[in-house]
Amino acid sequence: MTVSTISRNQTGNFDLEQLNQKFETATPKQILAWSIENIATGLVQTSAFNVDDMIITHILYSELKHPVPVIFLDTLFHFPQTLELVAKTKEVYNLDLQTYKTPDINSREAFTAKYGEALWDKDITQFHHVTKIEPLMRGLDELNTIAWITGRRRDQAVTRANMPVFELDGKGRLKVNPLATWTRQESWVYVAEHGVIYNPLHDQGYPSIGDEPITTKIGAGEDERAGRWRGMGKTECGIHI
């Protein structure tokens, strides 16, 4: 089926079972190439600028030579190293960066003034809604998204173990997970072989990097994402639920 002309409301016409069977053993580059070929408009990448996101950006911009809009959610609470990487990536790849954040709030001080001190400690669900979920949904809508690309892998956490390569989100948009079958080791081999730039915090015990106040280093034997929301009983911020 050629789907380059379908509207966002028609994404249910994708045969997900067939697609997932066909691409279960495909490389990330092959998965992204299919996405580019079959979704002429409305294809975006969502990126937290973790290492797997950087791999996808590198494949799209340097290997496939097909720049797509990259949505970045500026929560206002990122590590300085993350923001420095965002700026560097924009320069290196001439990135089509689309930044979204909580409306009318431009600093941590303004955020605290509206929502109180350490909202993440008082109501982590509300914190993620106002800093991530609402801005992302708004961004996907404004960019007329038909399909969005994520950097998730199955081995990142037990909650992602059965994640397919292709799925639909709650709005019926196609969700593409080109690194689903890769391991952490395969990602880092790719980075080394292709000289992909990445967040230096990855070398300091942070395999998964989120907001500074609620991201910690992980210990030996812990899941890659164990340092996110430690002690809060969470495994996802809500974007991928």
Coordinates of N, CA and C in Angstrom, one line a residue:
M1 N 0.8 -1.2 0.0 CA 0.0 0.0 0.0 C 0.9 1.2 0.0
T2 N 0.6 2.2 -0.9 CA 1.3 3.4 -0.9 C 0.5 4.4 -0.1
V3 N 1.1 5.0 0.9 CA 0.3 5.8 1.9 C 0.8 7.3 1.9
S4 N 1.5 7.7 0.9 CA 2.1 9.0 0.9 C 1.0 10.1 0.8
T5 N -0.2 9.8 0.4 CA -1.3 10.8 0.2 C -2.4 10.7 1.3
I6 N -2.2 9.7 2.2 CA -3.3 9.6 3.2 C -3.3 10.7 4.2
S7 N -4.5 11.0 4.8 CA -4.6 12.0 5.8 C -4.3 11.4 7.2
R8 N -4.1 12.2 8.2 CA -3.8 11.7 9.5 C -4.9 10.8 10.0
N9 N -6.1 11.1 9.7 CA -7.2 10.2 10.2 C -7.3 8.9 9.5
Q10 N -6.5 8.7 8.5 CA -6.6 7.4 7.7 C -5.4 6.5 8.1
T11 N -4.6 6.8 9.1 CA -3.5 6.0 9.4 C -3.9 4.6 9.8
G12 N -5.1 4.3 10.2 CA -5.5 3.0 10.5 C -5.5 2.1 9.3
N13 N -5.3 2.6 8.1 CA -5.1 1.8 6.9 C -3.8 1.0 6.9
F14 N -2.9 1.4 7.7 CA -1.6 0.6 7.8 C -1.9 -0.8 8.3
D15 N -1.3 -1.8 7.6 CA -1.4 -3.1 8.1 C -0.3 -3.3 9.1
L16 N -0.5 -3.0 10.4 CA 0.6 -3.1 11.4 C 1.2 -4.4 11.5
E17 N 0.3 -5.4 11.5 CA 0.9 -6.8 11.6 C 1.8 -7.2 10.5
Q18 N 1.4 -6.8 9.3 CA 2.3 -7.1 8.1 C 3.6 -6.3 8.2
L19 N 3.5 -5.0 8.6 CA 4.6 -4.1 8.7 C 5.6 -4.7 9.7
N20 N 5.1 -5.0 10.9 CA 6.0 -5.5 11.9 C 6.6 -6.9 11.6
Q21 N 5.9 -7.7 10.9 CA 6.5 -8.9 10.4 C 7.7 -8.7 9.4
K22 N 7.4 -7.7 8.6 CA 8.4 -7.4 7.5 C 9.6 -6.8 8.1
F23 N 9.5 -5.9 9.1 CA 10.6 -5.1 9.5 C 11.2 -5.5 10.9
E24 N 10.7 -6.7 11.4 CA 11.3 -7.2 12.7 C 12.8 -7.3 12.6
T25 N 13.3 -7.8 11.5 CA 14.7 -8.0 11.4 C 15.4 -6.9 10.6
A26 N 14.7 -5.8 10.3 CA 15.3 -4.8 9.4 C 16.2 -3.9 10.3
T27 N 17.1 -3.2 9.6 CA 18.0 -2.2 10.3 C 17.2 -0.9 10.5
P28 N 17.6 -0.1 11.5 CA 17.0 1.2 11.7 C 17.0 2.0 10.4
K29 N 18.1 2.0 9.6 CA 18.1 2.7 8.4 C 17.0 2.3 7.4
Q30 N 16.8 1.0 7.3 CA 15.8 0.5 6.4 C 14.4 0.9 6.9
I31 N 14.2 0.9 8.2 CA 12.9 1.3 8.8 C 12.6 2.8 8.5
L32 N 13.6 3.6 8.7 CA 13.5 5.0 8.4 C 13.3 5.3 6.9
A33 N 14.0 4.5 6.1 CA 13.9 4.7 4.7 C 12.5 4.4 4.2
W34 N 11.9 3.4 4.8 CA 10.5 3.0 4.4 C 9.6 4.2 4.8
S35 N 9.8 4.7 6.0 CA 9.0 5.8 6.6 C 9.0 7.0 5.7
I36 N 10.2 7.3 5.2 CA 10.4 8.5 4.3 C 9.7 8.3 3.0
E37 N 9.8 7.0 2.5 CA 9.3 6.7 1.2 C 7.8 6.7 1.2
N38 N 7.2 6.3 2.3 CA 5.7 6.1 2.3 C 5.0 7.2 3.0
I39 N 5.7 8.1 3.7 CA 5.0 9.2 4.4 C 5.6 10.5 3.8
A40 N 5.1 11.0 2.8 CA 5.7 12.1 2.1 C 5.7 13.4 2.9
T41 N 4.6 13.6 3.7 CA 4.5 14.8 4.6 C 4.0 14.3 5.9
G42 N 4.3 15.0 7.0 CA 3.7 14.7 8.3 C 4.6 13.7 9.0
L43 N 5.8 13.5 8.6 CA 6.8 12.7 9.4 C 7.7 13.5 10.3
V44 N 7.7 13.3 11.6 CA 8.5 14.0 12.5 C 9.3 13.1 13.4
Q45 N 10.4 13.6 14.0 CA 11.1 12.9 15.0 C 10.8 13.6 16.4
T46 N 10.6 12.8 17.4 CA 10.6 13.4 18.7 C 11.9 13.0 19.4
S47 N 12.5 14.0 20.1 CA 13.8 13.7 20.6 C 14.1 14.4 21.9
A48 N 14.6 13.6 22.9 CA 15.1 14.1 24.2 C 16.6 14.3 24.1
F49 N 17.2 14.0 22.9 CA 18.6 14.1 22.7 C 19.4 13.2 23.6
N50 N 18.8 12.0 23.9 CA 19.5 10.9 24.4 C 20.2 10.2 23.2
V51 N 21.1 9.3 23.5 CA 22.0 8.7 22.5 C 21.2 8.1 21.4
D52 N 20.1 7.4 21.7 CA 19.4 6.7 20.6 C 18.7 7.7 19.7
D53 N 18.2 8.8 20.3 CA 17.6 9.9 19.5 C 18.7 10.5 18.5
M54 N 19.9 10.6 19.0 CA 21.0 11.1 18.2 C 21.3 10.2 17.0
I55 N 21.2 8.9 17.3 CA 21.5 8.0 16.2 C 20.4 8.2 15.1
I56 N 19.2 8.3 15.5 CA 18.1 8.5 14.5 C 18.3 9.8 13.7
T57 N 18.6 10.8 14.4 CA 18.9 12.1 13.7 C 20.0 12.0 12.7
H58 N 21.1 11.3 13.1 CA 22.2 11.1 12.3 C 21.8 10.3 11.0
I59 N 21.1 9.2 11.2 CA 20.7 8.5 10.0 C 19.8 9.3 9.1
L60 N 18.8 10.1 9.6 CA 18.0 10.9 8.8 C 18.7 12.0 8.1
Y61 N 19.5 12.7 8.8 CA 20.2 13.9 8.2 C 21.5 13.6 7.5
S62 N 22.2 12.6 7.9 CA 23.5 12.4 7.3 C 23.5 11.2 6.3
E63 N 22.8 10.1 6.6 CA 22.8 9.0 5.8 C 21.7 9.0 4.7
L64 N 20.5 9.3 5.1 CA 19.4 9.3 4.2 C 19.2 10.7 3.6
K65 N 19.9 11.7 4.1 CA 19.8 13.1 3.6 C 18.3 13.5 3.5
H66 N 17.6 13.2 4.5 CA 16.2 13.6 4.5 C 15.8 14.3 5.9
P67 N 16.1 15.6 6.0 CA 15.7 16.2 7.2 C 14.2 16.3 7.5
V68 N 13.9 15.9 8.7 CA 12.5 16.0 9.1 C 12.4 16.9 10.4
P69 N 11.3 17.5 10.6 CA 11.2 18.3 11.9 C 11.5 17.5 13.1
V70 N 12.3 18.0 14.0 CA 12.6 17.3 15.3 C 12.0 18.1 16.4
I71 N 11.0 17.5 17.1 CA 10.4 18.1 18.2 C 11.2 17.9 19.5
F72 N 11.5 19.0 20.2 CA 12.2 18.9 21.5 C 11.3 19.6 22.5
L73 N 11.1 18.9 23.6 CA 10.3 19.5 24.7 C 11.2 20.2 25.7
D74 N 11.1 21.5 25.7 CA 11.9 22.2 26.7 C 11.1 22.3 28.0
T75 N 11.4 21.5 28.9 CA 10.7 21.4 30.2 C 11.2 22.6 31.1
L76 N 12.3 23.2 30.8 CA 12.9 24.2 31.6 C 13.8 23.6 32.7
F77 N 13.8 22.3 32.8 CA 14.5 21.7 33.9 C 15.5 20.7 33.4
H78 N 16.0 20.8 32.1 CA 17.0 20.0 31.6 C 18.3 20.3 32.2
F79 N 19.2 19.3 32.1 CA 20.6 19.5 32.5 C 21.2 20.5 31.5
P80 N 22.2 21.3 31.9 CA 22.9 22.2 31.0 C 23.5 21.5 29.9
Q81 N 24.0 20.3 30.1 CA 24.7 19.5 29.1 C 23.7 19.1 28.0
T82 N 22.5 18.9 28.4 CA 21.4 18.6 27.4 C 21.2 19.8 26.4
L83 N 21.0 20.9 27.0 CA 20.8 22.1 26.2 C 21.9 22.5 25.3
E84 N 23.1 22.2 25.8 CA 24.3 22.5 25.0 C 24.4 21.5 23.8
L85 N 23.9 20.3 24.0 CA 23.9 19.3 22.9 C 22.8 19.7 21.9
V86 N 21.7 20.2 22.4 CA 20.6 20.6 21.5 C 21.2 21.7 20.5
A87 N 21.9 22.7 21.1 CA 22.4 23.8 20.3 C 23.5 23.2 19.3
K88 N 24.3 22.3 19.8 CA 25.4 21.8 18.9 C 24.8 20.9 17.8
T89 N 23.8 20.2 18.1 CA 23.1 19.3 17.1 C 22.5 20.2 16.0
K90 N 21.8 21.2 16.5 CA 21.2 22.1 15.5 C 22.2 22.7 14.5
E91 N 23.4 23.0 15.0 CA 24.5 23.6 14.2 C 25.1 22.5 13.3
V92 N 25.4 21.3 13.9 CA 26.1 20.3 13.1 C 25.2 19.8 11.9
Y93 N 23.9 19.6 12.2 CA 23.1 19.0 11.2 C 22.2 20.0 10.5
N94 N 22.3 21.2 10.8 CA 21.3 22.2 10.3 C 19.9 21.8 10.6
L95 N 19.7 21.4 11.9 CA 18.5 20.7 12.3 C 17.3 21.6 12.2
D96 N 16.2 20.9 11.7 CA 14.9 21.6 11.7 C 14.3 21.4 13.0
L97 N 14.7 22.2 14.0 CA 14.3 22.0 15.4 C 13.0 22.7 15.7
Q98 N 12.1 22.0 16.3 CA 10.8 22.6 16.7 C 10.7 22.4 18.2
T99 N 10.9 23.5 18.9 CA 10.9 23.4 20.4 C 9.5 23.8 20.9
Y100 N 9.0 23.0 21.9 CA 7.7 23.2 22.5 C 7.9 23.2 24.0
K101 N 7.1 24.0 24.7 CA 7.2 24.1 26.2 C 5.9 24.5 26.7
T102 N 5.9 24.6 28.1 CA 4.7 25.1 28.7 C 4.4 26.5 28.3
P103 N 3.2 26.8 27.8 CA 2.9 28.2 27.2 C 3.1 29.3 28.3
D104 N 3.7 30.4 27.8 CA 3.9 31.6 28.5 C 4.8 31.5 29.7
I105 N 5.6 30.4 29.8 CA 6.5 30.3 30.9 C 7.9 30.1 30.3
N106 N 8.8 30.9 30.7 CA 10.1 30.9 30.0 C 11.3 30.7 30.9
S107 N 11.1 30.4 32.2 CA 12.2 30.2 33.1 C 11.7 29.3 34.2
R108 N 12.7 28.7 34.9 CA 12.4 27.9 36.1 C 11.7 28.7 37.2
E109 N 12.1 30.0 37.3 CA 11.5 30.9 38.3 C 10.0 31.1 38.0
A110 N 9.7 31.4 36.7 CA 8.3 31.6 36.3 C 7.5 30.3 36.5
F111 N 8.1 29.2 36.2 CA 7.4 27.9 36.4 C 7.1 27.7 37.9
T112 N 8.1 28.0 38.8 CA 7.8 27.8 40.2 C 6.8 28.8 40.7
A113 N 6.8 30.0 40.2 CA 5.9 31.0 40.6 C 4.4 30.6 40.3
K114 N 4.2 29.9 39.2 CA 2.9 29.4 38.9 C 2.5 28.1 39.5
Y115 N 3.4 27.2 39.6 CA 3.1 25.8 40.1 C 3.6 25.5 41.4
G116 N 4.4 26.4 42.0 CA 5.0 26.1 43.3 C 6.3 25.4 43.3
E117 N 7.0 25.3 44.4 CA 8.3 24.6 44.5 C 8.2 23.1 44.2
A118 N 9.1 22.7 43.4 CA 9.3 21.2 43.1 C 8.0 20.5 42.8
L119 N 7.3 20.9 41.8 CA 6.0 20.3 41.4 C 6.2 18.8 41.2
W120 N 7.3 18.4 40.7 CA 7.6 16.9 40.5 C 7.5 16.1 41.8
D121 N 7.8 16.7 42.9 CA 7.7 16.0 44.2 C 6.2 16.0 44.7
K122 N 5.5 17.0 44.4 CA 4.1 17.1 44.8 C 3.1 16.4 43.9
D123 N 3.3 16.5 42.6 CA 2.4 15.9 41.7 C 3.1 15.6 40.4
I124 N 3.8 14.5 40.3 CA 4.6 14.2 39.1 C 3.8 14.1 37.9
T125 N 2.5 13.6 38.0 CA 1.6 13.5 36.9 C 1.3 14.9 36.3
Q126 N 1.0 15.8 37.1 CA 0.8 17.2 36.6 C 2.0 17.8 36.0
F127 N 3.2 17.6 36.7 CA 4.4 18.1 36.2 C 4.7 17.6 34.7
H128 N 4.5 16.3 34.5 CA 4.7 15.8 33.2 C 3.7 16.2 32.2
H129 N 2.5 16.4 32.7 CA 1.4 16.9 31.7 C 1.7 18.3 31.2
V130 N 2.1 19.2 32.1 CA 2.3 20.6 31.7 C 3.7 20.8 31.0
T131 N 4.7 19.9 31.3 CA 6.0 20.1 30.6 C 6.2 19.3 29.4
K132 N 5.5 18.1 29.3 CA 5.8 17.2 28.2 C 4.5 16.8 27.4
I133 N 3.5 16.3 28.1 CA 2.4 15.7 27.3 C 1.7 16.8 26.5
E134 N 1.3 17.9 27.2 CA 0.5 18.9 26.5 C 1.4 19.6 25.4
P135 N 2.6 19.9 25.7 CA 3.5 20.5 24.6 C 3.7 19.5 23.4
L136 N 3.9 18.3 23.7 CA 4.0 17.3 22.6 C 2.8 17.2 21.8
M137 N 1.6 17.0 22.4 CA 0.4 16.9 21.7 C 0.2 18.1 20.8
R138 N 0.5 19.3 21.4 CA 0.3 20.5 20.6 C 1.3 20.5 19.4
G139 N 2.5 20.1 19.6 CA 3.5 20.1 18.6 C 3.1 19.1 17.5
L140 N 2.7 17.9 17.8 CA 2.3 17.0 16.8 C 1.1 17.5 16.0
D141 N 0.2 18.1 16.6 CA -1.0 18.7 15.9 C -0.6 19.8 15.0
E142 N 0.2 20.8 15.5 CA 0.7 21.9 14.7 C 1.5 21.5 13.5
L143 N 2.2 20.4 13.6 CA 3.0 20.0 12.5 C 2.3 19.0 11.6
N144 N 1.0 18.9 11.8 CA 0.2 18.0 11.0 C 0.8 16.6 10.9
T145 N 1.1 16.0 12.0 CA 1.9 14.8 12.1 C 1.0 13.6 11.7
I146 N 1.5 12.8 10.7 CA 1.0 11.5 10.4 C 1.7 10.4 11.1
A147 N 3.0 10.5 11.2 CA 3.8 9.5 11.9 C 5.0 10.2 12.7
W148 N 5.3 9.7 13.9 CA 6.4 10.2 14.6 C 7.3 9.1 15.0
I149 N 8.6 9.5 15.0 CA 9.7 8.6 15.2 C 10.2 8.7 16.7
T150 N 10.4 7.6 17.4 CA 10.9 7.7 18.7 C 12.2 6.9 18.8
G151 N 13.0 7.1 19.9 CA 14.3 6.4 20.1 C 14.2 5.3 21.1
R152 N 13.0 4.7 21.3 CA 12.9 3.7 22.3 C 13.5 2.3 21.8
R153 N 14.0 1.6 22.8 CA 14.5 0.2 22.5 C 13.8 -0.8 23.5
R154 N 13.6 -2.0 23.1 CA 13.0 -3.0 24.0 C 13.8 -3.3 25.2
D155 N 15.1 -3.2 25.1 CA 15.9 -3.6 26.3 C 16.2 -2.4 27.3
Q156 N 15.6 -1.3 27.0 CA 15.7 -0.2 28.0 C 15.1 -0.4 29.3
A157 N 14.0 -1.2 29.3 CA 13.2 -1.4 30.5 C 12.2 -2.6 30.3
V158 N 11.8 -3.2 31.3 CA 10.9 -4.4 31.1 C 9.6 -3.9 30.6
T159 N 9.2 -2.6 30.8 CA 7.9 -2.1 30.3 C 8.0 -1.9 28.8
R160 N 9.1 -2.0 28.2 CA 9.2 -1.8 26.7 C 9.6 -3.1 26.0
A161 N 9.6 -4.2 26.7 CA 10.1 -5.5 26.2 C 9.4 -6.0 25.0
N162 N 8.1 -5.7 24.9 CA 7.2 -6.2 23.8 C 6.9 -5.1 22.8
M163 N 7.6 -4.0 22.8 CA 7.3 -2.9 22.0 C 7.5 -3.3 20.5
P164 N 6.5 -3.0 19.6 CA 6.7 -3.3 18.2 C 7.5 -2.2 17.5
V165 N 7.9 -2.5 16.3 CA 8.6 -1.5 15.5 C 7.6 -0.4 15.1
F166 N 6.4 -0.8 14.7 CA 5.3 0.1 14.3 C 4.1 -0.1 15.2
E167 N 3.5 1.0 15.6 CA 2.3 1.0 16.4 C 1.5 2.3 16.1
L168 N 0.3 2.4 16.7 CA -0.5 3.6 16.6 C -0.6 4.2 17.9
D169 N -0.5 5.6 18.0 CA -0.7 6.3 19.2 C -2.2 6.4 19.5
G170 N -2.5 7.1 20.6 CA -3.9 7.2 21.0 C -4.7 8.1 20.1
K171 N -4.1 8.8 19.2 CA -4.8 9.7 18.2 C -4.8 9.0 16.8
G172 N -4.3 7.8 16.7 CA -4.3 7.1 15.4 C -3.2 7.4 14.5
R173 N -2.2 8.1 15.1 CA -1.0 8.4 14.3 C 0.0 7.2 14.3
L174 N 0.7 7.0 13.3 CA 1.7 5.9 13.3 C 2.9 6.3 14.1
K175 N 3.4 5.4 14.9 CA 4.5 5.6 15.8 C 5.6 4.6 15.3
V176 N 6.7 5.2 15.0 CA 7.8 4.4 14.4 C 9.0 4.3 15.5
N177 N 9.3 3.0 15.8 CA 10.4 2.8 16.7 C 11.5 2.0 16.0
P178 N 12.4 2.7 15.3 CA 13.4 2.1 14.4 C 14.4 1.3 15.2
L179 N 14.7 1.7 16.4 CA 15.7 1.0 17.2 C 15.1 0.0 18.2
A180 N 13.9 -0.4 18.0 CA 13.2 -1.3 18.9 C 14.0 -2.6 19.2
T181 N 14.6 -3.2 18.2 CA 15.2 -4.5 18.3 C 16.7 -4.4 18.7
W182 N 17.2 -3.2 18.7 CA 18.6 -3.0 19.0 C 18.9 -3.1 20.5
T183 N 20.1 -3.4 20.9 CA 20.5 -3.4 22.3 C 21.3 -2.1 22.6
R184 N 21.5 -1.9 23.8 CA 22.3 -0.7 24.2 C 23.7 -0.8 23.6
Q185 N 24.3 -2.0 23.6 CA 25.6 -2.2 23.0 C 25.6 -1.9 21.5
E186 N 24.6 -2.3 20.8 CA 24.5 -2.0 19.4 C 24.5 -0.5 19.1
S187 N 23.8 0.2 20.0 CA 23.7 1.7 19.8 C 25.0 2.3 19.9
W188 N 25.8 1.9 21.0 CA 27.1 2.5 21.2 C 28.1 2.1 20.2
V189 N 28.0 0.9 19.6 CA 28.9 0.5 18.5 C 28.6 1.4 17.3
Y190 N 27.3 1.7 17.0 CA 27.0 2.6 15.9 C 27.6 4.0 16.2
V191 N 27.4 4.5 17.4 CA 28.0 5.8 17.7 C 29.5 5.9 17.5
A192 N 30.2 4.9 17.9 CA 31.6 4.8 17.7 C 32.0 4.8 16.2
E193 N 31.3 4.0 15.5 CA 31.6 3.8 14.1 C 31.3 5.0 13.2
H194 N 30.3 5.8 13.6 CA 29.9 6.9 12.8 C 30.2 8.3 13.4
G195 N 30.8 8.3 14.5 CA 31.2 9.5 15.1 C 30.0 10.4 15.5
V196 N 28.9 9.8 16.0 CA 27.7 10.5 16.4 C 28.0 11.3 17.7
I197 N 27.6 12.5 17.7 CA 27.8 13.3 18.9 C 26.8 12.9 20.0
Y198 N 27.1 13.0 21.3 CA 26.1 12.6 22.3 C 26.4 13.4 23.6
N199 N 25.4 13.3 24.5 CA 25.5 14.0 25.8 C 26.6 13.4 26.6
P200 N 27.5 14.2 27.1 CA 28.6 13.7 27.9 C 28.2 13.1 29.2
L201 N 26.9 13.4 29.7 CA 26.4 12.7 30.9 C 26.3 11.2 30.7
H202 N 26.2 10.7 29.5 CA 26.2 9.3 29.2 C 27.4 8.6 29.7
D203 N 28.5 9.3 29.7 CA 29.8 8.8 30.2 C 30.0 8.9 31.7
Q204 N 29.0 9.5 32.3 CA 29.1 9.8 33.8 C 28.1 9.0 34.6
G205 N 27.6 7.9 34.0 CA 26.6 7.1 34.8 C 25.2 7.4 34.6
Y206 N 24.9 8.2 33.5 CA 23.5 8.5 33.2 C 23.1 7.9 31.8
P207 N 22.7 6.6 31.7 CA 22.4 6.1 30.4 C 21.1 6.6 29.8
S208 N 20.2 7.1 30.7 CA 19.0 7.7 30.2 C 18.8 9.1 31.0
I209 N 18.7 10.1 30.2 CA 18.8 11.5 30.8 C 17.4 12.2 30.6
G210 N 16.9 12.6 31.7 CA 15.6 13.4 31.7 C 15.8 14.7 32.3
D211 N 14.9 15.1 33.1 CA 15.0 16.4 33.9 C 16.0 16.3 35.0
E212 N 16.8 17.4 35.2 CA 17.8 17.4 36.2 C 17.4 17.0 37.6
P213 N 16.3 17.6 38.1 CA 15.9 17.3 39.5 C 15.4 15.9 39.7
I214 N 15.1 15.1 38.7 CA 14.5 13.8 38.9 C 15.2 12.7 38.1
T215 N 16.5 13.0 37.7 CA 17.3 12.0 37.0 C 18.6 11.7 37.9
T216 N 18.8 10.5 38.1 CA 20.0 10.1 38.9 C 20.9 9.1 38.1
K217 N 22.1 8.9 38.6 CA 22.9 7.8 38.0 C 22.3 6.4 38.4
I218 N 22.7 5.4 37.6 CA 22.2 4.1 37.9 C 23.3 3.3 38.5
G219 N 22.9 2.2 39.2 CA 23.9 1.3 39.8 C 24.1 0.1 39.0
A220 N 25.0 -0.8 39.4 CA 25.3 -2.0 38.6 C 24.1 -2.9 38.6
G221 N 23.7 -3.4 37.5 CA 22.6 -4.4 37.3 C 21.3 -3.7 37.2
E222 N 21.2 -2.4 37.3 CA 19.9 -1.7 37.2 C 19.5 -1.5 35.7
D223 N 18.2 -1.4 35.5 CA 17.7 -1.1 34.2 C 18.2 0.2 33.7
E224 N 18.4 0.4 32.4 CA 18.9 1.6 31.9 C 18.2 2.8 32.3
R225 N 16.9 2.7 32.5 CA 16.0 3.8 32.9 C 15.7 3.9 34.4
A226 N 16.5 3.1 35.2 CA 16.2 3.1 36.6 C 16.5 4.5 37.3
G227 N 17.3 5.3 36.7 CA 17.6 6.6 37.2 C 16.6 7.7 37.0
R228 N 15.5 7.3 36.2 CA 14.4 8.2 36.0 C 13.4 8.0 37.0
W229 N 13.0 9.1 37.7 CA 11.9 9.1 38.7 C 12.1 8.1 39.8
R230 N 13.4 8.0 40.2 CA 13.7 7.1 41.3 C 12.9 7.3 42.5
G231 N 12.3 6.2 43.0 CA 11.5 6.3 44.2 C 10.1 6.8 44.0
M232 N 9.7 7.1 42.8 CA 8.4 7.6 42.5 C 7.4 6.6 42.0
G233 N 7.8 5.4 41.7 CA 7.0 4.3 41.3 C 6.5 4.5 39.8
K234 N 7.3 5.3 39.0 CA 7.0 5.5 37.7 C 8.0 4.8 36.7
T235 N 7.5 4.4 35.6 CA 8.4 3.9 34.5 C 8.4 4.7 33.2
E236 N 7.3 5.5 33.1 CA 7.2 6.3 31.9 C 6.6 7.7 32.3
C237 N 6.9 8.7 31.5 CA 6.4 10.1 31.9 C 4.9 10.2 31.4
G238 N 4.5 9.4 30.5 CA 3.1 9.4 30.0 C 3.0 9.6 28.5
I239 N 4.1 10.1 27.9 CA 4.1 10.3 26.5 C 3.8 9.0 25.7
H240 N 4.4 7.9 26.2 CA 4.4 6.6 25.5 C 3.4 5.6 26.1
I241 N 2.4 6.1 26.9 CA 1.5 5.2 27.5 C 0.1 5.3 26.7

